[in-house]
Structures are given as structure tokens and as C-alpha cells.
PDB file of C-alpha atoms in Angstrom:
ATOM      1  CA  MET A  21     -63.194  42.036 -22.344  1.00 48.00           C
ATOM      2  CA  GLN A  22     -60.434  41.240 -24.861  1.00 54.00           C
ATOM      3  CA  ILE A  23     -62.364  42.931 -27.682  1.00 48.00           C
ATOM      4  CA  PHE A  24     -62.752  46.054 -25.535  1.00 50.00           C
ATOM      5  CA  GLU A  25     -59.004  46.149 -24.843  1.00 55.00           C
ATOM      6  CA  LYS A  26     -58.225  45.676 -28.535  1.00 54.00           C
ATOM      7  CA  ALA A  27     -60.565  48.541 -29.401  1.00 49.00           C
ATOM      8  CA  GLU A  28     -58.787  50.838 -26.933  1.00 52.00           C
ATOM      9  CA  ALA A  29     -55.417  49.824 -28.429  1.00 53.00           C
ATOM     10  CA  ILE A  30     -56.672  50.636 -31.931  1.00 49.00           C
ATOM     11  CA  LEU A  31     -57.984  53.970 -30.688  1.00 49.00           C
ATOM     12  CA  ARG A  32     -54.565  54.928 -29.317  1.00 50.00           C
ATOM     13  CA  HIS A  33     -52.938  54.239 -32.685  1.00 48.00           C
ATOM     14  CA  ALA A  34     -55.691  55.385 -35.057  1.00 45.00           C
ATOM     15  CA  GLU A  35     -54.193  57.815 -37.563  1.00 46.00           C
ATOM     16  CA  TYR A  36     -57.297  58.752 -39.497  1.00 56.00           C
ATOM     17  CA  ARG A  37     -60.101  60.711 -37.926  1.00 68.00           C
ATOM     18  CA  ARG A  38     -62.875  58.577 -39.428  1.00 72.00           C
ATOM     19  CA  ASP A  39     -61.200  55.380 -38.224  1.00 72.00           C
ATOM     20  CA  ARG A  40     -60.877  57.003 -34.827  1.00 75.00           C
ATOM     21  CA  ALA A  41     -64.552  57.962 -34.882  1.00 80.00           C
ATOM     22  CA  PHE A  42     -65.573  54.374 -35.636  1.00 79.00           C
ATOM     23  CA  VAL A  43     -63.618  53.021 -32.679  1.00 80.00           C
ATOM     24  CA  ILE A  44     -64.825  55.785 -30.334  1.00 83.00           C
ATOM     25  CA  GLY A  45     -68.423  54.931 -31.189  1.00 84.00           C
ATOM     26  CA  TYR A  46     -67.757  51.239 -30.610  1.00 84.00           C
ATOM     27  CA  ILE A  47     -66.228  51.837 -27.177  1.00 87.00           C
ATOM     28  CA  ALA A  48     -68.998  54.286 -26.232  1.00 89.00           C
ATOM     29  CA  ARG A  49     -71.636  51.655 -26.981  1.00 87.00           C
ATOM     30  CA  ILE A  50     -69.786  49.136 -24.797  1.00 88.00           C
ATOM     31  CA  TYR A  51     -69.677  51.610 -21.910  1.00 89.00           C
ATOM     32  CA  ALA A  52     -73.390  52.338 -22.354  1.00 88.00           C
ATOM     33  CA  PHE A  53     -74.174  48.607 -22.365  1.00 87.00           C
ATOM     34  CA  LYS A  54     -72.161  48.199 -19.142  1.00 88.00           C
ATOM     35  CA  GLY A  55     -74.131  51.026 -17.551  1.00 89.00           C
ATOM     36  CA  GLU A  56     -71.108  53.360 -17.413  1.00 93.00           C
ATOM     37  CA  VAL A  57     -73.106  56.126 -19.039  1.00 91.00           C
ATOM     38  CA  ASP A  58     -70.861  59.023 -18.019  1.00 92.00           C
ATOM     39  CA  LYS A  59     -67.911  57.431 -19.806  1.00 92.00           C
ATOM     40  CA  ALA A  60     -70.122  56.720 -22.808  1.00 92.00           C
ATOM     41  CA  LEU A  61     -71.360  60.299 -22.804  1.00 93.00           C
ATOM     42  CA  LYS A  62     -67.833  61.706 -22.742  1.00 93.00           C
ATOM     43  CA  LEU A  63     -66.839  59.587 -25.756  1.00 92.00           C
ATOM     44  CA  HIS A  64     -69.972  60.489 -27.695  1.00 92.00           C
ATOM     45  CA  GLU A  65     -69.234  64.175 -27.128  1.00 92.00           C
ATOM     46  CA  GLU A  66     -65.715  63.616 -28.466  1.00 89.00           C
ATOM     47  CA  LEU A  67     -67.302  61.846 -31.420  1.00 89.00           C
ATOM     48  CA  LEU A  68     -69.459  64.912 -32.119  1.00 90.00           C
ATOM     49  CA  GLN A  69     -66.318  67.026 -32.459  1.00 89.00           C
ATOM     50  CA  VAL A  70     -64.748  64.530 -34.863  1.00 86.00           C
ATOM     51  CA  PHE A  71     -67.773  64.469 -37.157  1.00 89.00           C
ATOM     52  CA  GLU A  72     -68.050  68.252 -36.983  1.00 88.00           C
ATOM     53  CA  SER A  73     -64.406  68.592 -38.074  1.00 85.00           C
ATOM     54  CA  LEU A  74     -65.100  66.150 -40.928  1.00 85.00           C
ATOM     55  CA  GLY A  75     -68.205  68.038 -41.988  1.00 90.00           C
ATOM     56  CA  ASP A  76     -70.213  64.823 -41.640  1.00 91.00           C
ATOM     57  CA  LYS A  77     -73.657  66.147 -40.724  1.00 94.00           C
ATOM     58  CA  ARG A  78     -75.438  62.805 -40.890  1.00 94.00           C
ATOM     59  CA  SER A  79     -73.077  60.973 -38.551  1.00 92.00           C
ATOM     60  CA  ARG A  80     -73.141  63.927 -36.194  1.00 93.00           C
ATOM     61  CA  ALA A  81     -76.956  63.783 -36.128  1.00 95.00           C
ATOM     62  CA  VAL A  82     -76.874  60.053 -35.384  1.00 93.00           C
ATOM     63  CA  THR A  83     -74.498  60.719 -32.486  1.00 93.00           C
ATOM     64  CA  LEU A  84     -76.826  63.417 -31.165  1.00 95.00           C
ATOM     65  CA  GLY A  85     -79.488  60.707 -30.955  1.00 94.00           C
ATOM     66  CA  ASP A  86     -77.156  58.398 -29.018  1.00 92.00           C
ATOM     67  CA  ILE A  87     -76.410  61.183 -26.552  1.00 94.00           C
ATOM     68  CA  ALA A  88     -80.098  62.024 -26.243  1.00 95.00           C
ATOM     69  CA  GLU A  89     -80.926  58.434 -25.285  1.00 92.00           C
ATOM     70  CA  ILE A  90     -78.262  58.530 -22.579  1.00 93.00           C
ATOM     71  CA  TYR A  91     -79.867  61.668 -21.166  1.00 94.00           C
ATOM     72  CA  VAL A  92     -83.272  59.964 -21.249  1.00 93.00           C
ATOM     73  CA  GLY A  93     -81.809  57.121 -19.197  1.00 90.00           C
ATOM     74  CA  LYS A  94     -80.435  59.667 -16.721  1.00 90.00           C
ATOM     75  CA  GLY A  95     -83.852  61.312 -16.472  1.00 91.00           C
ATOM     76  CA  GLU A  96     -82.667  64.540 -18.133  1.00 94.00           C
ATOM     77  CA  VAL A  97     -85.412  64.570 -20.735  1.00 93.00           C
ATOM     78  CA  ASP A  98     -85.247  68.304 -21.474  1.00 94.00           C
ATOM     79  CA  LYS A  99     -81.662  67.923 -22.674  1.00 95.00           C
ATOM     80  CA  ALA A 100     -82.694  64.879 -24.701  1.00 96.00           C
ATOM     81  CA  LEU A 101     -85.534  66.782 -26.363  1.00 96.00           C
ATOM     82  CA  ARG A 102     -83.231  69.645 -27.340  1.00 96.00           C
ATOM     83  CA  LEU A 103     -80.786  67.223 -28.939  1.00 96.00           C
ATOM     84  CA  HIS A 104     -83.524  65.429 -30.847  1.00 96.00           C
ATOM     85  CA  GLU A 105     -84.883  68.764 -32.092  1.00 95.00           C
ATOM     86  CA  GLU A 106     -81.403  69.659 -33.345  1.00 96.00           C
ATOM     87  CA  ARG A 107     -81.187  66.233 -34.966  1.00 95.00           C
ATOM     88  CA  ILE A 108     -84.482  66.801 -36.790  1.00 94.00           C
ATOM     89  CA  GLN A 109     -83.203  70.061 -38.228  1.00 94.00           C
ATOM     90  CA  VAL A 110     -80.120  68.313 -39.592  1.00 95.00           C
ATOM     91  CA  PHE A 111     -82.108  65.556 -41.270  1.00 95.00           C
ATOM     92  CA  ALA A 112     -84.513  68.148 -42.679  1.00 93.00           C
ATOM     93  CA  SER A 113     -81.567  70.017 -44.230  1.00 94.00           C
ATOM     94  CA  LEU A 114     -80.368  66.721 -45.735  1.00 95.00           C
ATOM     95  CA  GLY A 115     -83.834  65.898 -47.059  1.00 94.00           C
ATOM     96  CA  ASP A 116     -83.861  62.622 -45.124  1.00 95.00           C
ATOM     97  CA  LYS A 117     -87.540  62.049 -44.388  1.00 95.00           C
ATOM     98  CA  ARG A 118     -87.090  58.563 -42.936  1.00 95.00           C
ATOM     99  CA  GLU A 119     -84.585  59.654 -40.297  1.00 94.00           C
ATOM    100  CA  ARG A 120     -86.848  62.590 -39.495  1.00 94.00           C
ATOM    101  CA  ALA A 121     -89.659  60.105 -38.826  1.00 95.00           C
ATOM    102  CA  VAL A 122     -87.369  57.943 -36.670  1.00 94.00           C
ATOM    103  CA  THR A 123     -86.415  60.989 -34.616  1.00 96.00           C
ATOM    104  CA  LEU A 124     -90.056  61.978 -34.237  1.00 96.00           C
ATOM    105  CA  GLU A 125     -90.647  58.539 -32.721  1.00 95.00           C
ATOM    106  CA  TYR A 126     -87.923  59.105 -30.109  1.00 95.00           C
ATOM    107  CA  ILE A 127     -89.522  62.423 -29.181  1.00 96.00           C
ATOM    108  CA  ALA A 128     -93.000  60.878 -29.107  1.00 96.00           C
ATOM    109  CA  ARG A 129     -91.794  58.237 -26.636  1.00 93.00           C
ATOM    110  CA  ILE A 130     -90.474  60.945 -24.337  1.00 94.00           C
ATOM    111  CA  TYR A 131     -93.768  62.835 -24.460  1.00 94.00           C
ATOM    112  CA  ALA A 132     -95.752  59.639 -23.860  1.00 91.00           C
ATOM    113  CA  PHE A 133     -93.565  58.794 -20.852  1.00 88.00           C
ATOM    114  CA  GLN A 134     -94.176  62.288 -19.478  1.00 90.00           C
ATOM    115  CA  GLY A 135     -97.914  61.817 -19.901  1.00 90.00           C
ATOM    116  CA  GLU A 136     -98.169  64.401 -22.687  1.00 94.00           C
ATOM    117  CA  VAL A 137    -100.106  62.008 -24.891  1.00 93.00           C
ATOM    118  CA  ASP A 138    -101.598  64.694 -27.139  1.00 94.00           C
ATOM    119  CA  LYS A 139     -98.112  65.794 -28.185  1.00 95.00           C
ATOM    120  CA  ALA A 140     -97.063  62.161 -28.704  1.00 95.00           C
ATOM    121  CA  LEU A 141    -100.176  61.517 -30.780  1.00 96.00           C
ATOM    122  CA  LYS A 142     -99.570  64.553 -32.993  1.00 96.00           C
ATOM    123  CA  LEU A 143     -95.998  63.458 -33.729  1.00 96.00           C
ATOM    124  CA  ARG A 144     -97.017  59.910 -34.575  1.00 96.00           C
ATOM    125  CA  GLU A 145     -99.726  61.172 -36.915  1.00 95.00           C
ATOM    126  CA  GLU A 146     -97.011  63.173 -38.675  1.00 96.00           C
ATOM    127  CA  MET A 147     -94.967  59.973 -38.885  1.00 96.00           C
ATOM    128  CA  LEU A 148     -97.902  58.218 -40.547  1.00 96.00           C
ATOM    129  CA  GLN A 149     -97.933  60.835 -43.280  1.00 95.00           C
ATOM    130  CA  ILE A 150     -94.188  60.488 -43.848  1.00 96.00           C
ATOM    131  CA  PHE A 151     -94.340  56.694 -44.125  1.00 96.00           C
ATOM    132  CA  GLU A 152     -97.326  56.929 -46.443  1.00 95.00           C
ATOM    133  CA  ARG A 153     -95.419  59.281 -48.768  1.00 95.00           C
ATOM    134  CA  LEU A 154     -92.413  56.938 -48.650  1.00 96.00           C
ATOM    135  CA  GLY A 155     -94.607  53.937 -49.436  1.00 96.00           C
ATOM    136  CA  ASP A 156     -93.350  52.188 -46.295  1.00 97.00           C
ATOM    137  CA  LYS A 157     -96.317  50.010 -45.332  1.00 97.00           C
ATOM    138  CA  ARG A 158     -94.555  48.150 -42.526  1.00 96.00           C
ATOM    139  CA  SER A 159     -93.426  51.261 -40.654  1.00 96.00           C
ATOM    140  CA  ARG A 160     -96.861  52.760 -41.154  1.00 97.00           C
ATOM    141  CA  ALA A 161     -98.466  49.659 -39.605  1.00 97.00           C
ATOM    142  CA  VAL A 162     -96.106  49.792 -36.620  1.00 96.00           C
ATOM    143  CA  THR A 163     -96.992  53.451 -36.081  1.00 97.00           C
ATOM    144  CA  LEU A 164    -100.707  52.649 -36.298  1.00 97.00           C
ATOM    145  CA  GLY A 165    -100.145  50.240 -33.411  1.00 96.00           C
ATOM    146  CA  ASP A 166     -98.404  52.912 -31.324  1.00 95.00           C
ATOM    147  CA  ILE A 167    -101.271  55.330 -31.956  1.00 96.00           C
ATOM    148  CA  ALA A 168    -103.790  52.626 -31.052  1.00 96.00           C
ATOM    149  CA  LEU A 169    -102.040  52.149 -27.702  1.00 93.00           C
ATOM    150  CA  ILE A 170    -102.450  55.847 -26.944  1.00 93.00           C
ATOM    151  CA  TYR A 171    -106.156  55.763 -27.733  1.00 94.00           C
ATOM    152  CA  PHE A 172    -106.571  52.566 -25.701  1.00 93.00           C
ATOM    153  CA  SER A 173    -104.888  54.182 -22.692  1.00 90.00           C
ATOM    154  CA  GLN A 174    -107.310  57.094 -23.014  1.00 90.00           C
ATOM    155  CA  GLY A 175    -110.315  54.771 -23.026  1.00 91.00           C
ATOM    156  CA  GLU A 176    -111.108  55.328 -26.706  1.00 94.00           C
ATOM    157  CA  VAL A 177    -111.269  51.616 -27.383  1.00 94.00           C
ATOM    158  CA  ASP A 178    -113.366  51.828 -30.561  1.00 94.00           C
ATOM    159  CA  THR A 179    -110.790  54.057 -32.250  1.00 96.00           C
ATOM    160  CA  ALA A 180    -107.976  51.796 -31.038  1.00 96.00           C
ATOM    161  CA  LEU A 181    -109.699  48.713 -32.442  1.00 96.00           C
ATOM    162  CA  ASN A 182    -110.254  50.360 -35.829  1.00 96.00           C
ATOM    163  CA  LEU A 183    -106.555  51.253 -36.029  1.00 97.00           C
ATOM    164  CA  HIS A 184    -105.533  47.703 -35.173  1.00 98.00           C
ATOM    165  CA  GLU A 185    -107.882  46.352 -37.857  1.00 97.00           C
ATOM    166  CA  GLU A 186    -106.161  48.570 -40.434  1.00 97.00           C
ATOM    167  CA  ARG A 187    -102.800  47.443 -39.062  1.00 97.00           C
ATOM    168  CA  LEU A 188    -103.804  43.790 -39.352  1.00 98.00           C
ATOM    169  CA  GLN A 189    -104.791  44.223 -43.004  1.00 97.00           C
ATOM    170  CA  ILE A 190    -101.377  45.688 -43.790  1.00 97.00           C
ATOM    171  CA  PHE A 191     -99.422  42.911 -42.081  1.00 97.00           C
ATOM    172  CA  GLU A 192    -101.573  40.257 -43.748  1.00 97.00           C
ATOM    173  CA  SER A 193    -100.964  41.865 -47.148  1.00 97.00           C
ATOM    174  CA  LEU A 194     -97.222  41.773 -46.418  1.00 97.00           C
ATOM    175  CA  GLY A 195     -97.394  38.142 -45.341  1.00 96.00           C
ATOM    176  CA  ASP A 196     -96.021  39.001 -41.912  1.00 97.00           C
ATOM    177  CA  ILE A 197     -97.787  36.403 -39.786  1.00 96.00           C
ATOM    178  CA  GLY A 198     -95.731  37.184 -36.683  1.00 95.00           C
ATOM    179  CA  GLU A 199     -96.907  40.787 -36.564  1.00 97.00           C
ATOM    180  CA  SER A 200    -100.410  39.614 -37.505  1.00 97.00           C
ATOM    181  CA  ALA A 201    -100.401  37.408 -34.399  1.00 97.00           C
ATOM    182  CA  HIS A 202     -99.309  40.314 -32.200  1.00 96.00           C
ATOM    183  CA  THR A 203    -102.028  42.532 -33.664  1.00 97.00           C
ATOM    184  CA  LEU A 204    -104.698  39.862 -33.125  1.00 98.00           C
ATOM    185  CA  TRP A 205    -103.621  39.664 -29.482  1.00 97.00           C
ATOM    186  CA  SER A 206    -103.868  43.455 -29.144  1.00 96.00           C
ATOM    187  CA  MET A 207    -107.348  43.382 -30.669  1.00 97.00           C
ATOM    188  CA  ALA A 208    -108.402  40.550 -28.349  1.00 97.00           C
ATOM    189  CA  ARG A 209    -107.392  42.605 -25.318  1.00 95.00           C
ATOM    190  CA  ILE A 210    -109.652  45.392 -26.533  1.00 96.00           C
ATOM    191  CA  ASN A 211    -112.474  42.879 -27.031  1.00 96.00           C
ATOM    192  CA  LEU A 212    -111.976  41.768 -23.423  1.00 94.00           C
ATOM    193  CA  LYS A 213    -112.132  45.384 -22.301  1.00 91.00           C
ATOM    194  CA  ARG A 214    -115.466  45.759 -24.090  1.00 92.00           C
ATOM    195  CA  GLY A 215    -116.819  42.470 -22.724  1.00 92.00           C
ATOM    196  CA  GLU A 216    -116.782  40.836 -26.161  1.00 95.00           C
ATOM    197  CA  ASN A 217    -115.558  37.485 -24.911  1.00 94.00           C
ATOM    198  CA  GLN A 218    -116.401  35.399 -27.976  1.00 95.00           C
ATOM    199  CA  GLU A 219    -114.560  37.766 -30.320  1.00 96.00           C
ATOM    200  CA  ALA A 220    -111.651  37.825 -27.886  1.00 96.00           C
ATOM    201  CA  LEU A 221    -111.539  34.033 -27.742  1.00 96.00           C
ATOM    202  CA  GLU A 222    -111.457  33.711 -31.528  1.00 96.00           C
ATOM    203  CA  ARG A 223    -108.619  36.214 -31.875  1.00 97.00           C
ATOM    204  CA  LEU A 224    -106.608  34.758 -29.009  1.00 97.00           C
ATOM    205  CA  ASN A 225    -106.896  31.282 -30.528  1.00 96.00           C
ATOM    206  CA  LYS A 226    -105.783  32.584 -33.941  1.00 97.00           C
ATOM    207  CA  SER A 227    -102.872  34.452 -32.407  1.00 97.00           C
ATOM    208  CA  TYR A 228    -101.854  31.434 -30.347  1.00 96.00           C
ATOM    209  CA  ALA A 229    -101.996  29.082 -33.341  1.00 96.00           C
ATOM    210  CA  ILE A 230     -99.709  31.370 -35.359  1.00 96.00           C
ATOM    211  CA  LEU A 231     -97.199  31.782 -32.528  1.00 95.00           C
ATOM    212  CA  LEU A 232     -97.201  28.026 -31.915  1.00 93.00           C
ATOM    213  CA  LYS A 233     -96.475  27.424 -35.612  1.00 94.00           C
ATOM    214  CA  LEU A 234     -93.628  29.952 -35.517  1.00 94.00           C
ATOM    215  CA  GLY A 235     -92.254  28.578 -32.246  1.00 92.00           C
ATOM    216  CA  ARG A 236     -92.539  32.020 -30.671  1.00 93.00           C
ATOM    217  CA  LEU A 237     -92.607  30.929 -27.042  1.00 90.00           C
ATOM    218  CA  ASP A 238     -91.915  34.495 -25.888  1.00 89.00           C
ATOM    219  CA  GLY A 239     -95.181  35.690 -27.414  1.00 93.00           C
ATOM    220  CA  MET A 240     -97.173  32.609 -26.486  1.00 95.00           C
ATOM    221  CA  CYS A 241     -96.824  33.141 -22.733  1.00 95.00           C
ATOM    222  CA  PHE A 242     -98.543  36.541 -22.996  1.00 95.00           C
ATOM    223  CA  VAL A 243    -101.399  35.182 -25.106  1.00 96.00           C
ATOM    224  CA  GLU A 244    -101.724  32.216 -22.719  1.00 95.00           C
ATOM    225  CA  ARG A 245    -102.147  34.593 -19.798  1.00 95.00           C
ATOM    226  CA  ASP A 246    -105.220  36.229 -21.371  1.00 96.00           C
ATOM    227  CA  LEU A 247    -106.533  33.021 -22.915  1.00 95.00           C
ATOM    228  CA  GLY A 248    -106.302  31.138 -19.628  1.00 95.00           C
ATOM    229  CA  GLN A 249    -108.222  33.806 -17.729  1.00 93.00           C
ATOM    230  CA  LEU A 250    -110.894  33.887 -20.401  1.00 95.00           C
ATOM    231  CA  LEU A 251    -111.319  30.117 -20.396  1.00 94.00           C
ATOM    232  CA  CYS A 252    -111.672  30.084 -16.616  1.00 92.00           C
ATOM    233  CA  GLY A 253    -114.361  32.747 -16.904  1.00 86.00           C
ATOM    234  CA  ARG A 254    -116.219  30.560 -19.412  1.00 84.00           C
ATOM    235  CA  GLU A 255    -116.401  27.705 -16.906  1.00 83.00           C
ATOM    236  CA  GLU A 256    -113.569  25.815 -18.602  1.00 87.00           C
ATOM    237  CA  GLY A 257    -111.542  25.896 -15.420  1.00 86.00           C
ATOM    238  CA  GLU A 258    -109.239  22.907 -15.864  1.00 91.00           C
ATOM    239  CA  LYS A 259    -108.334  23.887 -19.399  1.00 93.00           C
ATOM    240  CA  GLY A 260    -107.872  27.516 -18.382  1.00 93.00           C
ATOM    241  CA  LEU A 261    -105.660  26.633 -15.402  1.00 95.00           C
ATOM    242  CA  ALA A 262    -103.462  24.452 -17.602  1.00 95.00           C
ATOM    243  CA  VAL A 263    -102.993  27.363 -20.005  1.00 95.00           C
ATOM    244  CA  LEU A 264    -102.206  29.744 -17.132  1.00 95.00           C
ATOM    245  CA  ARG A 265     -99.576  27.339 -15.768  1.00 95.00           C
ATOM    246  CA  ARG A 266     -97.863  27.305 -19.162  1.00 95.00           C
ATOM    247  CA  SER A 267     -98.007  31.095 -19.170  1.00 95.00           C
ATOM    248  CA  GLU A 268     -96.382  31.296 -15.737  1.00 95.00           C
ATOM    249  CA  GLU A 269     -93.603  28.922 -16.791  1.00 95.00           C
ATOM    250  CA  GLY A 270     -92.957  30.872 -19.990  1.00 94.00           C
ATOM    251  CA  LEU A 271     -92.897  34.238 -18.272  1.00 94.00           C
ATOM    252  CA  ARG A 272     -90.340  33.009 -15.744  1.00 94.00           C
ATOM    253  CA  LYS A 273     -88.237  31.534 -18.533  1.00 92.00           C
ATOM    254  CA  PHE A 274     -88.117  34.862 -20.347  1.00 91.00           C
ATOM    255  CA  GLY A 275     -87.250  36.899 -17.276  1.00 92.00           C
ATOM    256  CA  ARG A 276     -90.691  38.338 -16.526  1.00 93.00           C
ATOM    257  CA  GLY A 277     -90.866  37.221 -12.932  1.00 93.00           C
ATOM    258  CA  ASP A 278     -93.133  40.148 -12.047  1.00 93.00           C
ATOM    259  CA  LEU A 279     -95.836  38.992 -14.454  1.00 94.00           C
ATOM    260  CA  ALA A 280     -95.259  35.338 -13.587  1.00 94.00           C
ATOM    261  CA  LYS A 281     -95.955  36.193  -9.955  1.00 95.00           C
ATOM    262  CA  GLN A 282     -99.249  37.818 -10.926  1.00 95.00           C
ATOM    263  CA  VAL A 283    -100.250  34.738 -12.919  1.00 95.00           C
ATOM    264  CA  ARG A 284     -99.308  32.473  -9.985  1.00 95.00           C
ATOM    265  CA  GLU A 285    -101.472  34.553  -7.636  1.00 94.00           C
ATOM    266  CA  LEU A 286    -104.354  34.263 -10.106  1.00 93.00           C
ATOM    267  CA  ILE A 287    -103.895  30.492 -10.330  1.00 94.00           C
ATOM    268  CA  ASP A 288    -103.872  30.161  -6.527  1.00 93.00           C
ATOM    269  CA  THR A 289    -107.088  32.189  -6.291  1.00 92.00           C
ATOM    270  CA  LEU A 290    -108.843  30.164  -8.995  1.00 89.00           C
ATOM    271  CA  GLU A 291    -107.775  26.830  -7.457  1.00 87.00           C
ATOM    272  CA  LYS A 292    -109.396  27.815  -4.157  1.00 80.00           C
ATOM    273  CA  GLU A 293    -112.728  28.611  -5.780  1.00 73.00           C
TER     274      GLU A 293
END
């Protein structure tokens, strides 16, 4: 923790308020990373006072967001929502539409976690409009994916699939093959939900080929999980089991032991059949 100690030493001798603010923020993030959220919270609150004395509205709003996320982690979502609402007002006064959209996303996540999906959906639709006005195709595509997840969770799979198709077109136009692969996988999962196994197989194979080319082993293990199950269901048991074994190995490698265990249980069941 030599860097941490150096930061504290700089903080003790910082003469200028903005320099002091920079170091306070740095130390607060270290405390948050270590899980010492109360210490991080105390420093962030001190940081608020510094930015307020400097008249720096933007930095103060950013700090409000950091504090809000700490409260979310502590389960105090009402406090987090109030801080995000205050943050939105600041960015609105500054005319910063992008940061307003970013803050709307934080609020939408809270609502989605609380099960208030209609509120989350409304906020993300507002985000879509902002990104469209800004000409930000990538952020718009990401938001389309978040909205699709909401519709999918509500059983509106046709709407979710249409949104993913629009999302795919955007990523392909941007040449972003990594996000295209992720979107193809999302679409394949919807196909599986609808019993469209051939369509699912085609999209899973496309997604897998892209991820293999990119060397994205973290993404491949998730695609392999679905692809392996599908192949086993198509009476391609040996091939499917081999794919599932690779999925299990990858999931364990990337710290998803919970999912790896599920895949192992599936493999054991299929091997007995």
C-alpha cells in the first residue's frame, strides 16, 4: 500500500484546495475498492464541501454520483435516488445532456433492481432520445440492449428480438464485431425461448466464430453453454458434451464457479442418459 501512504502524505501537505480534492478522491476510491465504504463516504462528503467552496458544480455532481453508488451498495437506495436526482438538476443547469443520460442510467438500474421495471423502461426510453439527438449511435445501441432485457424479462420476446435486431444493425455499421457477437448471442437466447432452434444455432455459431477470432474466451464460455445444450438436444450428444466441458472450464477460469457448477450438473445428467 505504498501508493496509498504516499497519497495520504500528499493530502497532509496539499496547499491548494483543488490539489487536495484530487487526492481526497483518489483515497476515497481506494477505500471503496477495499470495501471500507464508511471511510470512503466520509472522504467523499469532505470532497463535496471542497467543490462547493470552489464553485465547481460539475465536479460536485460527479461526487454526488460516487456517494450515491456507495449508498446503493449499502442498500440505502432512497438516499441514492435523492442524490442522483440532485445530480440530474446540476447537469441540466449546465446543459450537459450526456451526463444527464448517464445519471438516468444509474437511476434506471436502481428501479430495475427494485422491480419497478416500468419506471426503468421510461428512463431508458428518455436516454434513447438523448443519444439520438447527440448522434451517439454506440450509446443508443447499448441502451436498446438494456431495454430489450426488460422486455425479455416481462415475456415480450418479440419486442426484445426486434430491439436486438436494430442494435445489431448499429454495431455492424460501426464495425464493432465484439458487440455484434454479444448481440447475436442475446438474439439466440430469445430464439431458444421461442423454440426456434435452427435460428438459434445459426446465431450461436456466428457469435462463437467472432469471439474465437477475437480471442474472447470470457464470452465464448457463455455461448458454449447454450450451444452445447442445443447440440445435445439435436442428438449431437458427443459434440454437445465436448462444448459444454469447454464452457465449464472457461467459467471456472473466469471466476463463475456458480455457473460452472450448473454446467457440470447438466453434463452429469446428459452422460447418464
